[in-house]
Amino acid sequence: MKTVPYIVQKEFRQIFRHRVMLPLIFLMPVIQLLVLAFAADYEVDNVKLHIVDLDHSQASRQLVGQFEASEHFILTGTSASGKIALNEIQQGYADLYLEIPPDFQRQLLRDGRSQLQVAVDAINGVKAGLSSAYANAIIRDFNAAFRQNYGGGIAQPAALQIETANWFNPEQNYQTFMVPGILVILVTLVGMFLAGMNIVKEKEIGTIEQINVSPIRKHEFIIGKLLPFWIIALVELAIGLVVGKLVFHIPFVGSLWLIFGFAGLYLLVVLGFGLLISTVTETQQQAMFIAWFFLIIFILMSGLFTPIESMPPWAQDITRVNPVAYFVDVMRLVLLKGSDVWDIRQHIAVMGGYALAVNGLAVLNYRKVG
């Protein structure tokens, strides 16, 4: 193990020798965090609304006013025909249209009920579902207010009274939920790409032959290659956590030592995976394509953007071997819920086994001659 410090020293010199590498490693992830955290919004706002009011009564105007007052809708036009409204949706000028029938107010006063038609552009299923839910909520509020005002001032008593409490993210801020996961993705990208192209770079420039004929053992060579990027990735995580706290006010409920401890174990998996790719490829282009292939699968199936529970059973089985999914879950559990070591013991056990397997394969697969 005496040769490991010299390999680490060599790697750091190569990294800091290139002026372009330092901004790519330390500045670009911060910029990506700032951009993605503001852009990856689960809320749906600025839904383009078209109104077809065939009643023109006080009740219909009140209902339209509630839609106009909502922060989720933008009134883009009105017309007197459902065909015109449907054409607006087909042309992309509207996302949703509301049709208020004739005698809307009279039916409410006489029968206590009426019908409304809501048509939604459902090409984007998530946006359509949320838009429809927002519209239904506004209609329910209007209905309750109308009954209160025109039903003799007596509202129907509720059979159940429900009080809700939002734990761990009381304000339901999407950034509080997204930023910890985005940090995992950025650390993973930097670690896997740098490690994946490391040994391949030695092959391309020819220095791998000099290493092969030296008395360095295979495991010493792999450790020396892995350790610098392990340190850099932890520094990346620390910078990201500081940005998350100062810019997005992410709560640190749990232990940061636990976060960095699990991150150190997780990075052994990611960097070992990158080095394993590096041992089976001959060019940096090959290494980059293979790393990107696995990263896309890992990221999209990590639970960052869609809940794992919503995936089909076969996809949920695949996520059991997805290291990114474990770290995303741990970040949210520890930072937002304050989970301790016992709560994430299964995650630690899986990552420990994964790290041994991947790095063991990287050492065995590295062909050293001489």
Short mmCIF file of N, CA and C in Angstrom, two decimals, residues 105-235:
data_model
loop_
_atom_site.label_atom_id
_atom_site.label_comp_id
_atom_site.label_asym_id
_atom_site.label_seq_id
_atom_site.Cartn_x
_atom_site.Cartn_y
_atom_site.Cartn_z
N GLN A 105 -77.77 29.55 -13.62
CA GLN A 105 -78.16 30.10 -12.32
C GLN A 105 -79.57 29.67 -11.94
N ARG A 106 -80.48 29.65 -12.93
CA ARG A 106 -81.87 29.29 -12.61
C ARG A 106 -81.97 27.85 -12.13
N GLN A 107 -81.18 26.96 -12.74
CA GLN A 107 -81.20 25.56 -12.31
C GLN A 107 -80.64 25.41 -10.90
N LEU A 108 -79.63 26.18 -10.59
CA LEU A 108 -79.07 26.13 -9.24
C LEU A 108 -80.09 26.59 -8.20
N LEU A 109 -80.82 27.66 -8.53
CA LEU A 109 -81.79 28.18 -7.58
C LEU A 109 -83.02 27.30 -7.49
N ARG A 110 -83.43 26.71 -8.62
CA ARG A 110 -84.65 25.91 -8.63
C ARG A 110 -84.42 24.48 -8.15
N ASP A 111 -83.37 23.84 -8.70
CA ASP A 111 -83.13 22.42 -8.41
C ASP A 111 -81.98 22.19 -7.43
N GLY A 112 -81.17 23.22 -7.20
CA GLY A 112 -80.02 23.06 -6.31
C GLY A 112 -78.82 22.40 -6.97
N ARG A 113 -78.91 22.22 -8.28
CA ARG A 113 -77.79 21.62 -9.00
C ARG A 113 -77.86 22.00 -10.47
N SER A 114 -76.70 21.91 -11.12
CA SER A 114 -76.60 22.14 -12.56
C SER A 114 -75.37 21.39 -13.06
N GLN A 115 -75.18 21.41 -14.34
CA GLN A 115 -74.05 20.69 -14.94
C GLN A 115 -73.11 21.66 -15.62
N LEU A 116 -71.83 21.34 -15.53
CA LEU A 116 -70.78 22.09 -16.23
C LEU A 116 -69.96 21.12 -17.07
N GLN A 117 -69.42 21.62 -18.14
CA GLN A 117 -68.55 20.79 -18.97
C GLN A 117 -67.13 21.34 -18.91
N VAL A 118 -66.19 20.46 -18.56
CA VAL A 118 -64.77 20.82 -18.52
C VAL A 118 -64.03 19.87 -19.46
N ALA A 119 -63.36 20.41 -20.46
CA ALA A 119 -62.59 19.61 -21.42
C ALA A 119 -61.12 20.00 -21.28
N VAL A 120 -60.26 18.99 -21.19
CA VAL A 120 -58.83 19.22 -20.93
C VAL A 120 -57.99 18.58 -22.02
N ASP A 121 -56.96 19.27 -22.45
CA ASP A 121 -55.98 18.68 -23.36
C ASP A 121 -55.13 17.69 -22.57
N ALA A 122 -55.28 16.40 -22.88
CA ALA A 122 -54.66 15.35 -22.06
C ALA A 122 -53.43 14.73 -22.73
N ILE A 123 -52.79 15.44 -23.66
CA ILE A 123 -51.55 14.92 -24.23
C ILE A 123 -50.52 14.73 -23.12
N ASN A 124 -50.39 15.74 -22.26
CA ASN A 124 -49.56 15.63 -21.06
C ASN A 124 -50.48 15.18 -19.92
N GLY A 125 -50.45 13.88 -19.60
CA GLY A 125 -51.38 13.33 -18.63
C GLY A 125 -51.26 13.95 -17.25
N VAL A 126 -50.01 14.20 -16.81
CA VAL A 126 -49.81 14.78 -15.48
C VAL A 126 -50.39 16.19 -15.41
N LYS A 127 -50.09 17.00 -16.42
CA LYS A 127 -50.61 18.37 -16.45
C LYS A 127 -52.13 18.36 -16.53
N ALA A 128 -52.70 17.45 -17.34
CA ALA A 128 -54.15 17.37 -17.47
C ALA A 128 -54.80 16.99 -16.14
N GLY A 129 -54.22 16.02 -15.45
CA GLY A 129 -54.78 15.60 -14.17
C GLY A 129 -54.77 16.71 -13.14
N LEU A 130 -53.64 17.43 -13.05
CA LEU A 130 -53.55 18.53 -12.08
C LEU A 130 -54.47 19.68 -12.47
N SER A 131 -54.54 20.00 -13.76
CA SER A 131 -55.41 21.08 -14.20
C SER A 131 -56.87 20.77 -13.89
N SER A 132 -57.26 19.54 -14.15
CA SER A 132 -58.63 19.12 -13.84
C SER A 132 -58.90 19.18 -12.34
N ALA A 133 -57.93 18.78 -11.54
CA ALA A 133 -58.10 18.84 -10.08
C ALA A 133 -58.23 20.27 -9.59
N TYR A 134 -57.43 21.19 -10.15
CA TYR A 134 -57.55 22.60 -9.78
C TYR A 134 -58.93 23.14 -10.15
N ALA A 135 -59.41 22.79 -11.34
CA ALA A 135 -60.72 23.27 -11.78
C ALA A 135 -61.83 22.72 -10.89
N ASN A 136 -61.74 21.44 -10.54
CA ASN A 136 -62.75 20.84 -9.67
C ASN A 136 -62.76 21.50 -8.29
N ALA A 137 -61.59 21.85 -7.79
CA ALA A 137 -61.51 22.51 -6.47
C ALA A 137 -62.18 23.88 -6.52
N ILE A 138 -61.96 24.62 -7.61
CA ILE A 138 -62.59 25.94 -7.73
C ILE A 138 -64.12 25.80 -7.82
N ILE A 139 -64.57 24.80 -8.58
CA ILE A 139 -66.02 24.58 -8.72
C ILE A 139 -66.64 24.18 -7.38
N ARG A 140 -65.95 23.35 -6.61
CA ARG A 140 -66.47 22.97 -5.29
C ARG A 140 -66.56 24.18 -4.36
N ASP A 141 -65.55 25.04 -4.40
CA ASP A 141 -65.59 26.25 -3.56
C ASP A 141 -66.75 27.15 -3.98
N PHE A 142 -66.93 27.28 -5.30
CA PHE A 142 -68.05 28.10 -5.79
C PHE A 142 -69.38 27.51 -5.33
N ASN A 143 -69.50 26.20 -5.42
CA ASN A 143 -70.75 25.53 -5.04
C ASN A 143 -71.06 25.76 -3.56
N ALA A 144 -70.04 25.64 -2.70
CA ALA A 144 -70.24 25.85 -1.27
C ALA A 144 -70.65 27.29 -0.98
N ALA A 145 -69.99 28.24 -1.65
CA ALA A 145 -70.31 29.66 -1.43
C ALA A 145 -71.71 29.98 -1.94
N PHE A 146 -72.09 29.39 -3.08
CA PHE A 146 -73.41 29.67 -3.64
C PHE A 146 -74.51 29.14 -2.71
N ARG A 147 -74.31 27.94 -2.17
CA ARG A 147 -75.29 27.38 -1.24
C ARG A 147 -75.41 28.24 0.01
N GLN A 148 -74.29 28.77 0.46
CA GLN A 148 -74.29 29.60 1.66
C GLN A 148 -75.05 30.90 1.41
N ASN A 149 -74.86 31.48 0.21
CA ASN A 149 -75.44 32.80 -0.07
C ASN A 149 -76.90 32.72 -0.51
N TYR A 150 -77.23 31.65 -1.24
CA TYR A 150 -78.57 31.60 -1.82
C TYR A 150 -79.41 30.45 -1.25
N GLY A 151 -78.88 29.76 -0.27
CA GLY A 151 -79.65 28.67 0.33
C GLY A 151 -80.19 29.04 1.69
N GLY A 152 -80.56 30.29 1.85
CA GLY A 152 -81.12 30.73 3.13
C GLY A 152 -80.05 30.99 4.18
N GLY A 153 -78.79 31.07 3.72
CA GLY A 153 -77.69 31.32 4.65
C GLY A 153 -77.29 30.13 5.47
N ILE A 154 -77.85 28.97 5.17
CA ILE A 154 -77.54 27.77 5.94
C ILE A 154 -76.80 26.79 5.04
N ALA A 155 -75.60 26.51 5.38
CA ALA A 155 -74.83 25.54 4.60
C ALA A 155 -75.12 24.14 5.12
N GLN A 156 -74.96 23.17 4.25
CA GLN A 156 -75.17 21.78 4.64
C GLN A 156 -74.08 21.37 5.64
N PRO A 157 -74.49 20.82 6.77
CA PRO A 157 -73.47 20.42 7.76
C PRO A 157 -72.64 19.26 7.23
N ALA A 158 -71.38 19.30 7.52
CA ALA A 158 -70.49 18.24 7.06
C ALA A 158 -70.59 17.04 7.99
N ALA A 159 -70.67 15.86 7.37
CA ALA A 159 -70.74 14.64 8.17
C ALA A 159 -69.44 14.39 8.91
N LEU A 160 -68.32 14.72 8.27
CA LEU A 160 -67.00 14.55 8.87
C LEU A 160 -66.23 15.85 8.77
N GLN A 161 -65.48 16.14 9.78
CA GLN A 161 -64.60 17.30 9.75
C GLN A 161 -63.16 16.80 9.73
N ILE A 162 -62.46 17.14 8.68
CA ILE A 162 -61.11 16.64 8.47
C ILE A 162 -60.11 17.76 8.66
N GLU A 163 -59.12 17.51 9.48
CA GLU A 163 -58.01 18.43 9.65
C GLU A 163 -56.74 17.75 9.16
N THR A 164 -56.01 18.43 8.30
CA THR A 164 -54.81 17.85 7.71
C THR A 164 -53.57 18.51 8.31
N ALA A 165 -52.51 17.73 8.39
CA ALA A 165 -51.21 18.22 8.86
C ALA A 165 -50.13 17.71 7.92
N ASN A 166 -49.33 18.61 7.39
CA ASN A 166 -48.25 18.24 6.46
C ASN A 166 -46.95 18.11 7.24
N TRP A 167 -46.47 16.89 7.36
CA TRP A 167 -45.23 16.65 8.08
C TRP A 167 -44.04 16.72 7.14
N PHE A 168 -42.89 17.12 7.73
CA PHE A 168 -41.58 17.09 7.09
C PHE A 168 -41.42 18.14 5.99
N ASN A 169 -42.50 18.55 5.35
CA ASN A 169 -42.45 19.62 4.35
C ASN A 169 -43.76 20.39 4.45
N PRO A 170 -43.97 21.13 5.55
CA PRO A 170 -45.27 21.74 5.84
C PRO A 170 -45.76 22.67 4.74
N GLU A 171 -44.85 23.39 4.09
CA GLU A 171 -45.25 24.34 3.05
C GLU A 171 -45.41 23.67 1.69
N GLN A 172 -45.16 22.36 1.63
CA GLN A 172 -45.26 21.61 0.37
C GLN A 172 -44.43 22.26 -0.73
N ASN A 173 -43.24 22.66 -0.37
CA ASN A 173 -42.32 23.30 -1.32
C ASN A 173 -41.63 22.21 -2.14
N TYR A 174 -41.80 22.25 -3.45
CA TYR A 174 -41.21 21.21 -4.29
C TYR A 174 -39.69 21.24 -4.24
N GLN A 175 -39.08 22.41 -4.01
CA GLN A 175 -37.62 22.49 -3.96
C GLN A 175 -37.07 21.72 -2.76
N THR A 176 -37.80 21.74 -1.66
CA THR A 176 -37.38 20.96 -0.49
C THR A 176 -37.32 19.48 -0.82
N PHE A 177 -38.21 19.03 -1.67
CA PHE A 177 -38.26 17.63 -2.08
C PHE A 177 -37.24 17.31 -3.17
N MET A 178 -37.02 18.25 -4.10
CA MET A 178 -36.22 17.97 -5.28
C MET A 178 -34.72 18.17 -5.06
N VAL A 179 -34.33 19.20 -4.32
CA VAL A 179 -32.91 19.54 -4.21
C VAL A 179 -32.05 18.40 -3.66
N PRO A 180 -32.46 17.70 -2.59
CA PRO A 180 -31.63 16.57 -2.13
C PRO A 180 -31.41 15.51 -3.21
N GLY A 181 -32.45 15.23 -4.00
CA GLY A 181 -32.30 14.25 -5.08
C GLY A 181 -31.42 14.76 -6.20
N ILE A 182 -31.54 16.03 -6.55
CA ILE A 182 -30.70 16.61 -7.60
C ILE A 182 -29.24 16.58 -7.18
N LEU A 183 -28.95 16.82 -5.91
CA LEU A 183 -27.58 16.73 -5.41
C LEU A 183 -27.00 15.34 -5.66
N VAL A 184 -27.79 14.31 -5.42
CA VAL A 184 -27.33 12.94 -5.66
C VAL A 184 -26.97 12.75 -7.12
N ILE A 185 -27.81 13.25 -8.02
CA ILE A 185 -27.58 13.08 -9.46
C ILE A 185 -26.29 13.78 -9.88
N LEU A 186 -26.06 15.00 -9.40
CA LEU A 186 -24.87 15.75 -9.79
C LEU A 186 -23.60 15.08 -9.28
N VAL A 187 -23.62 14.61 -8.04
CA VAL A 187 -22.45 13.90 -7.50
C VAL A 187 -22.20 12.62 -8.28
N THR A 188 -23.26 11.93 -8.65
CA THR A 188 -23.13 10.69 -9.41
C THR A 188 -22.55 10.94 -10.79
N LEU A 189 -23.03 11.98 -11.46
CA LEU A 189 -22.53 12.30 -12.80
C LEU A 189 -21.04 12.59 -12.78
N VAL A 190 -20.63 13.45 -11.86
CA VAL A 190 -19.21 13.81 -11.78
C VAL A 190 -18.37 12.59 -11.46
N GLY A 191 -18.78 11.81 -10.47
CA GLY A 191 -18.00 10.66 -10.05
C GLY A 191 -17.88 9.60 -11.12
N MET A 192 -19.00 9.22 -11.73
CA MET A 192 -18.96 8.12 -12.69
C MET A 192 -18.24 8.50 -13.97
N PHE A 193 -18.46 9.72 -14.47
CA PHE A 193 -17.80 10.11 -15.71
C PHE A 193 -16.29 10.25 -15.52
N LEU A 194 -15.87 10.87 -14.42
CA LEU A 194 -14.43 11.03 -14.19
C LEU A 194 -13.76 9.68 -13.99
N ALA A 195 -14.37 8.82 -13.19
CA ALA A 195 -13.78 7.51 -12.95
C ALA A 195 -13.85 6.64 -14.20
N GLY A 196 -14.95 6.76 -14.97
CA GLY A 196 -15.13 5.93 -16.15
C GLY A 196 -14.11 6.20 -17.23
N MET A 197 -13.63 7.43 -17.31
CA MET A 197 -12.67 7.77 -18.37
C MET A 197 -11.23 7.78 -17.88
N ASN A 198 -11.01 7.39 -16.63
CA ASN A 198 -9.69 7.54 -16.05
C ASN A 198 -8.67 6.57 -16.63
N ILE A 199 -8.92 5.26 -16.46
CA ILE A 199 -7.97 4.26 -16.96
C ILE A 199 -7.91 4.30 -18.48
N VAL A 200 -9.05 4.59 -19.12
CA VAL A 200 -9.08 4.66 -20.58
C VAL A 200 -8.15 5.75 -21.08
N LYS A 201 -8.10 6.86 -20.35
CA LYS A 201 -7.19 7.94 -20.74
C LYS A 201 -5.75 7.47 -20.70
N GLU A 202 -5.41 6.68 -19.69
CA GLU A 202 -4.05 6.12 -19.61
C GLU A 202 -3.77 5.22 -20.82
N LYS A 203 -4.79 4.48 -21.25
CA LYS A 203 -4.61 3.61 -22.42
C LYS A 203 -4.39 4.44 -23.68
N GLU A 204 -5.13 5.52 -23.84
CA GLU A 204 -5.05 6.32 -25.06
C GLU A 204 -3.72 7.05 -25.18
N ILE A 205 -3.19 7.55 -24.06
CA ILE A 205 -1.93 8.29 -24.13
C ILE A 205 -0.71 7.38 -23.98
N GLY A 206 -0.94 6.11 -23.69
CA GLY A 206 0.16 5.14 -23.66
C GLY A 206 0.83 4.95 -22.33
N THR A 207 0.45 5.69 -21.29
CA THR A 207 1.12 5.56 -19.99
C THR A 207 0.70 4.29 -19.26
N ILE A 208 -0.36 3.62 -19.70
CA ILE A 208 -0.80 2.41 -19.02
C ILE A 208 0.25 1.31 -19.11
N GLU A 209 1.03 1.31 -20.20
CA GLU A 209 2.07 0.29 -20.37
C GLU A 209 3.16 0.46 -19.31
N GLN A 210 3.51 1.70 -19.00
CA GLN A 210 4.52 1.94 -17.97
C GLN A 210 4.02 1.48 -16.61
N ILE A 211 2.73 1.68 -16.34
CA ILE A 211 2.15 1.25 -15.07
C ILE A 211 2.11 -0.27 -15.01
N ASN A 212 1.81 -0.90 -16.13
CA ASN A 212 1.68 -2.36 -16.16
C ASN A 212 2.98 -3.07 -15.83
N VAL A 213 4.10 -2.51 -16.24
CA VAL A 213 5.39 -3.16 -15.99
C VAL A 213 6.01 -2.73 -14.66
N SER A 214 5.33 -1.86 -13.92
CA SER A 214 5.82 -1.42 -12.62
C SER A 214 5.41 -2.45 -11.55
N PRO A 215 6.01 -2.39 -10.36
CA PRO A 215 5.66 -3.35 -9.29
C PRO A 215 4.37 -3.02 -8.54
N ILE A 216 3.55 -2.10 -9.06
CA ILE A 216 2.30 -1.74 -8.40
C ILE A 216 1.32 -2.90 -8.53
N ARG A 217 0.69 -3.27 -7.43
CA ARG A 217 -0.32 -4.31 -7.46
C ARG A 217 -1.65 -3.76 -7.99
N LYS A 218 -2.48 -4.70 -8.46
CA LYS A 218 -3.73 -4.28 -9.08
C LYS A 218 -4.64 -3.54 -8.11
N HIS A 219 -4.79 -4.04 -6.90
CA HIS A 219 -5.70 -3.38 -5.96
C HIS A 219 -5.15 -2.02 -5.52
N GLU A 220 -3.81 -1.89 -5.47
CA GLU A 220 -3.22 -0.60 -5.14
C GLU A 220 -3.49 0.41 -6.25
N PHE A 221 -3.40 -0.06 -7.48
CA PHE A 221 -3.65 0.82 -8.62
C PHE A 221 -5.11 1.29 -8.63
N ILE A 222 -6.05 0.38 -8.37
CA ILE A 222 -7.47 0.75 -8.37
C ILE A 222 -7.78 1.71 -7.23
N ILE A 223 -7.22 1.44 -6.04
CA ILE A 223 -7.45 2.33 -4.89
C ILE A 223 -6.89 3.72 -5.17
N GLY A 224 -5.69 3.76 -5.73
CA GLY A 224 -5.06 5.04 -6.05
C GLY A 224 -5.84 5.83 -7.09
N LYS A 225 -6.46 5.12 -8.02
CA LYS A 225 -7.28 5.79 -9.03
C LYS A 225 -8.61 6.26 -8.47
N LEU A 226 -9.14 5.51 -7.52
CA LEU A 226 -10.48 5.80 -7.00
C LEU A 226 -10.46 6.91 -5.95
N LEU A 227 -9.46 6.94 -5.10
CA LEU A 227 -9.45 7.82 -3.93
C LEU A 227 -9.54 9.31 -4.29
N PRO A 228 -8.82 9.83 -5.29
CA PRO A 228 -8.94 11.27 -5.58
C PRO A 228 -10.36 11.69 -5.96
N PHE A 229 -11.02 10.88 -6.78
CA PHE A 229 -12.36 11.23 -7.21
C PHE A 229 -13.36 11.04 -6.07
N TRP A 230 -13.07 10.14 -5.16
CA TRP A 230 -13.89 9.97 -3.96
C TRP A 230 -13.86 11.24 -3.12
N ILE A 231 -12.67 11.81 -2.95
CA ILE A 231 -12.52 13.05 -2.18
C ILE A 231 -13.21 14.21 -2.90
N ILE A 232 -13.00 14.31 -4.22
CA ILE A 232 -13.59 15.40 -4.99
C ILE A 232 -15.12 15.33 -4.93
N ALA A 233 -15.68 14.13 -5.05
CA ALA A 233 -17.13 13.99 -5.02
C ALA A 233 -17.71 14.39 -3.66
N LEU A 234 -17.01 14.07 -2.56
CA LEU A 234 -17.48 14.49 -1.25
C LEU A 234 -17.42 16.01 -1.09
N VAL A 235 -16.39 16.63 -1.66
CA VAL A 235 -16.32 18.10 -1.65
C VAL A 235 -17.48 18.68 -2.46
#
